[in-house]
PDB file of C-alpha atoms and ligand atoms in Angstrom:
ATOM      1  CA  MET A  25      15.702  15.953   4.682  1.00  0.00           C
ATOM      2  CA  LYS A  26      12.097  15.352   5.285  1.00  0.00           C
ATOM      3  CA  LEU A  27      11.210  12.876   7.954  1.00  0.00           C
ATOM      4  CA  VAL A  28       9.048   9.889   6.833  1.00  0.00           C
ATOM      5  CA  LYS A  29       6.030   9.997   9.103  1.00  0.00           C
ATOM      6  CA  ASP A  30       4.441   6.937  10.059  1.00  0.00           C
ATOM      7  CA  THR A  31       0.954   8.166   9.903  1.00  0.00           C
ATOM      8  CA  ASN A  32      -1.831   8.665   7.369  1.00  0.00           C
ATOM      9  CA  GLN A  33      -4.414   7.253   9.895  1.00  0.00           C
ATOM     10  CA  PRO A  34      -8.120   7.412   8.613  1.00  0.00           C
ATOM     11  CA  LYS A  35      -9.647  10.657  10.127  1.00  0.00           C
ATOM     12  CA  GLU A  36     -13.377   9.555   9.611  1.00  0.00           C
ATOM     13  CA  LYS A  37     -13.492  12.606   7.161  1.00  0.00           C
ATOM     14  CA  ARG A  38     -15.106  10.811   4.246  1.00  0.00           C
ATOM     15  CA  GLN A  39     -18.373  10.033   6.239  1.00  0.00           C
ATOM     16  CA  GLN A  40     -18.893  13.819   6.622  1.00  0.00           C
ATOM     17  CA  ILE A  41     -18.812  14.622   2.939  1.00  0.00           C
ATOM     18  CA  SER A  42     -21.513  13.237   0.948  1.00  0.00           C
ATOM     19  CA  ASP A  43     -21.070  11.514  -2.583  1.00  0.00           C
ATOM     20  CA  GLU A  44     -22.923  14.374  -4.208  1.00  0.00           C
ATOM     21  CA  LYS A  45     -20.434  16.963  -2.842  1.00  0.00           C
ATOM     22  CA  ALA A  46     -17.523  14.976  -3.933  1.00  0.00           C
ATOM     23  CA  GLU A  47     -19.245  14.645  -7.429  1.00  0.00           C
ATOM     24  CA  GLU A  48     -19.449  18.420  -7.448  1.00  0.00           C
ATOM     25  CA  ALA A  49     -15.731  18.628  -7.136  1.00  0.00           C
ATOM     26  CA  ILE A  50     -15.017  16.294 -10.020  1.00  0.00           C
ATOM     27  CA  LYS A  51     -17.528  18.427 -12.260  1.00  0.00           C
ATOM     28  CA  THR A  52     -15.300  21.402 -11.354  1.00  0.00           C
ATOM     29  CA  ILE A  53     -12.259  19.747 -12.553  1.00  0.00           C
ATOM     30  CA  ILE A  54     -13.986  18.564 -15.896  1.00  0.00           C
ATOM     31  CA  GLU A  55     -14.993  22.077 -16.524  1.00  0.00           C
ATOM     32  CA  TRP A  56     -11.546  23.400 -15.489  1.00  0.00           C
ATOM     33  CA  VAL A  57      -9.708  21.193 -17.945  1.00  0.00           C
ATOM     34  CA  GLY A  58     -11.887  22.806 -20.630  1.00  0.00           C
ATOM     35  CA  GLU A  59     -14.693  20.102 -21.226  1.00  0.00           C
ATOM     36  CA  ASP A  60     -18.466  20.359 -21.594  1.00  0.00           C
ATOM     37  CA  LEU A  61     -20.129  18.719 -18.716  1.00  0.00           C
ATOM     38  CA  GLU A  62     -23.171  18.325 -20.766  1.00  0.00           C
ATOM     39  CA  ARG A  63     -21.552  16.216 -23.417  1.00  0.00           C
ATOM     40  CA  GLU A  64     -23.015  12.655 -23.605  1.00  0.00           C
ATOM     41  CA  GLY A  65     -19.799  10.823 -22.894  1.00  0.00           C
ATOM     42  CA  LEU A  66     -19.237  13.031 -19.645  1.00  0.00           C
ATOM     43  CA  LYS A  67     -22.604  12.734 -18.272  1.00  0.00           C
ATOM     44  CA  SER A  68     -22.100   9.931 -15.724  1.00  0.00           C
ATOM     45  CA  THR A  69     -18.450  10.689 -15.318  1.00  0.00           C
ATOM     46  CA  PRO A  70     -18.435  12.371 -11.872  1.00  0.00           C
ATOM     47  CA  LYS A  71     -20.491   9.511 -10.606  1.00  0.00           C
ATOM     48  CA  ARG A  72     -18.060   6.889 -11.962  1.00  0.00           C
ATOM     49  CA  VAL A  73     -14.976   8.776 -10.829  1.00  0.00           C
ATOM     50  CA  ILE A  74     -16.360   8.919  -7.280  1.00  0.00           C
ATOM     51  CA  LYS A  75     -17.105   5.021  -7.404  1.00  0.00           C
ATOM     52  CA  ALA A  76     -13.588   4.392  -8.673  1.00  0.00           C
ATOM     53  CA  PHE A  77     -12.081   6.732  -5.919  1.00  0.00           C
ATOM     54  CA  LYS A  78     -14.072   4.599  -3.346  1.00  0.00           C
ATOM     55  CA  GLU A  79     -12.150   1.769  -4.552  1.00  0.00           C
ATOM     56  CA  TYR A  80      -8.704   3.361  -4.711  1.00  0.00           C
ATOM     57  CA  PHE A  81      -9.060   4.638  -1.166  1.00  0.00           C
ATOM     58  CA  LYS A  82     -11.010   2.040   0.442  1.00  0.00           C
ATOM     59  CA  GLY A  83      -8.178   1.404   2.898  1.00  0.00           C
ATOM     60  CA  TYR A  84      -9.126   4.295   5.144  1.00  0.00           C
ATOM     61  CA  SER A  85     -12.242   2.418   6.300  1.00  0.00           C
ATOM     62  CA  GLN A  86     -10.021  -0.894   7.139  1.00  0.00           C
ATOM     63  CA  ASP A  87      -8.043  -1.772  10.056  1.00  0.00           C
ATOM     64  CA  PRO A  88      -4.748  -3.720   9.000  1.00  0.00           C
ATOM     65  CA  ALA A  89      -4.040  -4.826  12.550  1.00  0.00           C
ATOM     66  CA  GLU A  90      -7.473  -6.628  12.724  1.00  0.00           C
ATOM     67  CA  LEU A  91      -6.673  -8.506   9.625  1.00  0.00           C
ATOM     68  CA  LEU A  92      -3.777 -10.134  11.486  1.00  0.00           C
ATOM     69  CA  SER A  93      -5.540 -10.848  14.640  1.00  0.00           C
ATOM     70  CA  LYS A  94      -6.663 -14.413  13.513  1.00  0.00           C
ATOM     71  CA  THR A  95      -3.605 -16.674  13.813  1.00  0.00           C
ATOM     72  CA  PHE A  96      -3.021 -20.467  13.413  1.00  0.00           C
ATOM     73  CA  THR A  97      -1.678 -22.713  16.133  1.00  0.00           C
ATOM     74  CA  GLU A  98      -1.478 -25.952  14.121  1.00  0.00           C
ATOM     75  CA  VAL A  99       1.615 -24.702  12.525  1.00  0.00           C
ATOM     76  CA  GLU A 100       3.484 -24.225  15.808  1.00  0.00           C
ATOM     77  CA  GLY A 101       7.113 -25.006  15.730  1.00  0.00           C
ATOM     78  CA  TYR A 102       7.704 -23.667  12.171  1.00  0.00           C
ATOM     79  CA  ASP A 103      10.627 -21.145  12.997  1.00  0.00           C
ATOM     80  CA  ASP A 104      12.148 -20.033   9.637  1.00  0.00           C
ATOM     81  CA  MET A 105      11.127 -17.319   7.537  1.00  0.00           C
ATOM     82  CA  VAL A 106       7.853 -17.131   5.560  1.00  0.00           C
ATOM     83  CA  VAL A 107       8.529 -15.076   2.309  1.00  0.00           C
ATOM     84  CA  GLU A 108       5.512 -13.892   0.259  1.00  0.00           C
ATOM     85  CA  LYS A 109       6.549 -12.604  -3.129  1.00  0.00           C
ATOM     86  CA  ASN A 110       5.184 -10.461  -5.901  1.00  0.00           C
ATOM     87  CA  ILE A 111       2.191  -9.217  -4.157  1.00  0.00           C
ATOM     88  CA  SER A 112       0.824  -6.611  -6.630  1.00  0.00           C
ATOM     89  CA  ILE A 113       0.278  -3.218  -5.543  1.00  0.00           C
ATOM     90  CA  GLN A 114      -1.985  -0.391  -6.844  1.00  0.00           C
ATOM     91  CA  SER A 115      -1.598   2.761  -4.732  1.00  0.00           C
ATOM     92  CA  HIS A 116      -1.654   6.653  -5.193  1.00  0.00           C
ATOM     93  CA  CYS A 117       1.026   8.961  -4.307  1.00  0.00           C
ATOM     94  CA  GLU A 118      -0.064  11.716  -1.881  1.00  0.00           C
ATOM     95  CA  HIS A 119       1.761  14.557  -3.921  1.00  0.00           C
ATOM     96  CA  HIS A 120       0.017  14.041  -7.278  1.00  0.00           C
ATOM     97  CA  MET A 121      -2.706  11.439  -6.403  1.00  0.00           C
ATOM     98  CA  ALA A 122      -1.108   9.656  -9.491  1.00  0.00           C
ATOM     99  CA  PRO A 123      -0.931   5.762  -9.560  1.00  0.00           C
ATOM    100  CA  ILE A 124       1.784   3.814  -7.990  1.00  0.00           C
ATOM    101  CA  THR A 125       1.984   0.377  -9.354  1.00  0.00           C
ATOM    102  CA  GLY A 126       4.460  -2.463  -8.632  1.00  0.00           C
ATOM    103  CA  VAL A 127       4.990  -5.389  -6.305  1.00  0.00           C
ATOM    104  CA  ALA A 128       5.700  -5.893  -2.513  1.00  0.00           C
ATOM    105  CA  HIS A 129       7.538  -8.695  -1.034  1.00  0.00           C
ATOM    106  CA  VAL A 130       6.917  -9.429   2.590  1.00  0.00           C
ATOM    107  CA  ALA A 131       8.540 -11.822   4.920  1.00  0.00           C
ATOM    108  CA  TYR A 132       8.474 -12.662   8.698  1.00  0.00           C
ATOM    109  CA  ILE A 133       9.973 -15.167  11.032  1.00  0.00           C
ATOM    110  CA  PRO A 134       7.091 -16.481  13.336  1.00  0.00           C
ATOM    111  CA  SER A 135       7.992 -16.745  16.976  1.00  0.00           C
ATOM    112  CA  LYS A 136       4.522 -18.117  18.111  1.00  0.00           C
ATOM    113  CA  LYS A 137       1.962 -16.634  15.890  1.00  0.00           C
ATOM    114  CA  VAL A 138       1.571 -17.885  12.272  1.00  0.00           C
ATOM    115  CA  VAL A 139      -0.960 -16.064  10.063  1.00  0.00           C
ATOM    116  CA  GLY A 140      -2.789 -16.974   6.939  1.00  0.00           C
ATOM    117  CA  LEU A 141      -0.797 -16.240   3.697  1.00  0.00           C
ATOM    118  CA  SER A 142      -3.618 -14.221   2.356  1.00  0.00           C
ATOM    119  CA  LYS A 143      -3.590 -11.859   5.394  1.00  0.00           C
ATOM    120  CA  LEU A 144      -0.094 -10.606   4.552  1.00  0.00           C
ATOM    121  CA  ALA A 145      -1.400  -9.598   1.118  1.00  0.00           C
ATOM    122  CA  ARG A 146      -4.382  -7.949   2.601  1.00  0.00           C
ATOM    123  CA  VAL A 147      -2.378  -5.751   4.962  1.00  0.00           C
ATOM    124  CA  VAL A 148      -0.370  -4.697   1.784  1.00  0.00           C
ATOM    125  CA  GLU A 149      -3.649  -4.056   0.110  1.00  0.00           C
ATOM    126  CA  VAL A 150      -5.308  -1.951   2.863  1.00  0.00           C
ATOM    127  CA  PHE A 151      -2.286   0.342   3.379  1.00  0.00           C
ATOM    128  CA  SER A 152      -2.034   0.687  -0.482  1.00  0.00           C
ATOM    129  CA  LYS A 153      -5.546   1.963  -0.774  1.00  0.00           C
ATOM    130  CA  ARG A 154      -4.718   5.299   0.870  1.00  0.00           C
ATOM    131  CA  LEU A 155      -2.709   8.404  -0.401  1.00  0.00           C
ATOM    132  CA  GLN A 156       0.867   7.243   0.148  1.00  0.00           C
ATOM    133  CA  THR A 157       4.537   7.663  -0.301  1.00  0.00           C
ATOM    134  CA  GLN A 158       6.123   4.572  -1.032  1.00  0.00           C
ATOM    135  CA  GLU A 159       8.638   4.928   2.043  1.00  0.00           C
ATOM    136  CA  ARG A 160       5.845   5.231   4.536  1.00  0.00           C
ATOM    137  CA  LEU A 161       3.900   2.256   2.774  1.00  0.00           C
ATOM    138  CA  THR A 162       6.829  -0.109   3.275  1.00  0.00           C
ATOM    139  CA  MET A 163       7.258   0.991   6.921  1.00  0.00           C
ATOM    140  CA  GLN A 164       3.572   0.719   7.850  1.00  0.00           C
ATOM    141  CA  ILE A 165       3.331  -2.722   6.389  1.00  0.00           C
ATOM    142  CA  ALA A 166       6.528  -3.959   8.486  1.00  0.00           C
ATOM    143  CA  LYS A 167       5.533  -2.263  11.698  1.00  0.00           C
ATOM    144  CA  THR A 168       2.049  -3.576  11.766  1.00  0.00           C
ATOM    145  CA  ILE A 169       3.135  -7.073  11.194  1.00  0.00           C
ATOM    146  CA  MET A 170       5.774  -6.628  13.855  1.00  0.00           C
ATOM    147  CA  ASN A 171       3.267  -5.089  16.335  1.00  0.00           C
ATOM    148  CA  VAL A 172       0.468  -7.333  15.831  1.00  0.00           C
ATOM    149  CA  LEU A 173       2.391 -10.927  15.286  1.00  0.00           C
ATOM    150  CA  GLN A 174       5.540 -10.114  17.365  1.00  0.00           C
ATOM    151  CA  PRO A 175       7.613 -12.293  15.180  1.00  0.00           C
ATOM    152  CA  ARG A 176      11.275 -12.496  15.371  1.00  0.00           C
ATOM    153  CA  GLY A 177      11.815 -10.256  12.234  1.00  0.00           C
ATOM    154  CA  VAL A 178       9.943  -8.637   9.506  1.00  0.00           C
ATOM    155  CA  ALA A 179      11.284  -7.658   5.981  1.00  0.00           C
ATOM    156  CA  VAL A 180       9.236  -5.710   3.486  1.00  0.00           C
ATOM    157  CA  THR A 181      10.414  -4.666  -0.072  1.00  0.00           C
ATOM    158  CA  ILE A 182       8.435  -2.625  -2.621  1.00  0.00           C
ATOM    159  CA  ASP A 183       9.426  -2.109  -6.079  1.00  0.00           C
ATOM    160  CA  ALA A 184       7.139   0.230  -7.956  1.00  0.00           C
ATOM    161  CA  SER A 185       6.648   2.721 -10.677  1.00  0.00           C
ATOM    162  CA  HIS A 186       5.197   6.195  -9.935  1.00  0.00           C
ATOM    163  CA  GLN A 187       3.185   7.604 -12.690  1.00  0.00           C
ATOM    164  CA  CYS A 188       3.897  11.114 -11.403  1.00  0.00           C
ATOM    165  CA  MET A 189       7.440  10.506 -12.564  1.00  0.00           C
ATOM    166  CA  THR A 190       6.907   8.037 -15.566  1.00  0.00           C
ATOM    167  CA  ASN A 191       4.091  10.180 -17.247  1.00  0.00           C
ATOM    168  CA  ARG A 192       4.751  13.739 -16.373  1.00  0.00           C
ATOM    169  CA  GLY A 193       7.537  15.889 -14.938  1.00  0.00           C
ATOM    170  CA  VAL A 194      10.914  14.138 -15.574  1.00  0.00           C
ATOM    171  CA  LYS A 195       9.134  11.413 -17.766  1.00  0.00           C
ATOM    172  CA  LYS A 196      11.408   8.669 -16.921  1.00  0.00           C
ATOM    173  CA  GLU A 197       9.266   5.685 -18.191  1.00  0.00           C
ATOM    174  CA  ASP A 198      11.181   2.732 -17.026  1.00  0.00           C
ATOM    175  CA  THR A 199      12.225   4.032 -13.534  1.00  0.00           C
ATOM    176  CA  THR A 200      11.086   2.071 -10.665  1.00  0.00           C
ATOM    177  CA  THR A 201      11.878   2.680  -6.981  1.00  0.00           C
ATOM    178  CA  ILE A 202      12.930   0.131  -4.525  1.00  0.00           C
ATOM    179  CA  THR A 203      12.327   0.605  -0.766  1.00  0.00           C
ATOM    180  CA  ASN A 204      13.157  -1.865   2.023  1.00  0.00           C
ATOM    181  CA  TYR A 205      12.332  -1.908   5.758  1.00  0.00           C
ATOM    182  CA  PHE A 206      13.857  -4.467   8.021  1.00  0.00           C
ATOM    183  CA  LEU A 207      12.924  -5.228  11.475  1.00  0.00           C
ATOM    184  CA  GLY A 208      14.364  -7.624  14.252  1.00  0.00           C
ATOM    185  CA  ALA A 209      16.412 -10.573  12.965  1.00  0.00           C
ATOM    186  CA  PHE A 210      16.172  -9.206   9.287  1.00  0.00           C
ATOM    187  CA  LYS A 211      17.801  -6.050  10.578  1.00  0.00           C
ATOM    188  CA  ASP A 212      20.342  -7.544  13.075  1.00  0.00           C
ATOM    189  CA  ASP A 213      21.453 -10.543  11.293  1.00  0.00           C
ATOM    190  CA  LEU A 214      22.656 -10.161   7.884  1.00  0.00           C
ATOM    191  CA  SER A 215      22.396 -13.869   7.156  1.00  0.00           C
ATOM    192  CA  PHE A 216      18.622 -13.684   7.346  1.00  0.00           C
ATOM    193  CA  GLN A 217      18.648 -10.481   5.496  1.00  0.00           C
ATOM    194  CA  ASN A 218      20.839 -11.864   2.641  1.00  0.00           C
ATOM    195  CA  ARG A 219      18.710 -15.072   2.339  1.00  0.00           C
ATOM    196  CA  TYR A 220      15.553 -13.109   2.213  1.00  0.00           C
ATOM    197  CA  LEU A 221      17.039 -10.924  -0.634  1.00  0.00           C
ATOM    198  CA  ARG A 222      18.153 -14.001  -2.469  1.00  0.00           C
ATOM    199  CA  TYR A 223      14.579 -15.400  -2.331  1.00  0.00           C
ATOM    200  CA  ILE A 224      13.067 -12.213  -3.564  1.00  0.00           C
ATOM    201  CA  ASN A 225      15.419 -11.814  -6.360  1.00  0.00           C
ATOM    202  CA  LYS A 226      14.774 -15.416  -7.674  1.00  0.00           C
ATOM    203  CA  ASP A 227      12.014 -15.665 -10.349  1.00  0.00           C
TER     204      ASP A 227
HETATM  205 ZN1   ZN B 141       3.602  11.932  -7.014  1.00  0.00          ZN
END
């Protein structure tokens, strides 16, 4: 069994490689598939692809822990779980660079720190915009929330479709993959875990 490593930390590599060099690589691939680079419709394609890639992989230049650093004190005393459901995910698998699309559900039980709801979705976004495996993505989101907010527990579920599986290879169009990661009370206390699972299964 392959170990799921908890790292795909940014390496500052992108800064060293110019946009022009990356566009050259796209040109090579366009020619390699059998296309004519001079064709009208393809003239700006390498530029557009690089621009799109910057968006797909913008998570390397962002620090998810920093997003959670601003917390609220006025909701002090709230001690039940906060469940944020159906956070849409667009990521790319690290094996084929093919799209992964789906939803994430994130829950935590605050101990002292309560964070803005949009920040949970932003953490999901930052880790999604990197080359990923679904297992690691799930784990990174959970561990970051746990480390920064130090809540009583964190639960993360991702339900996603992998284009490397639906559009190629075994071509199972309707397959989705579900991954879970539980920490703290969600791991140790099944009543919390079961309530969370009930909430996320409700439409
Ligand atoms: Zn893949």
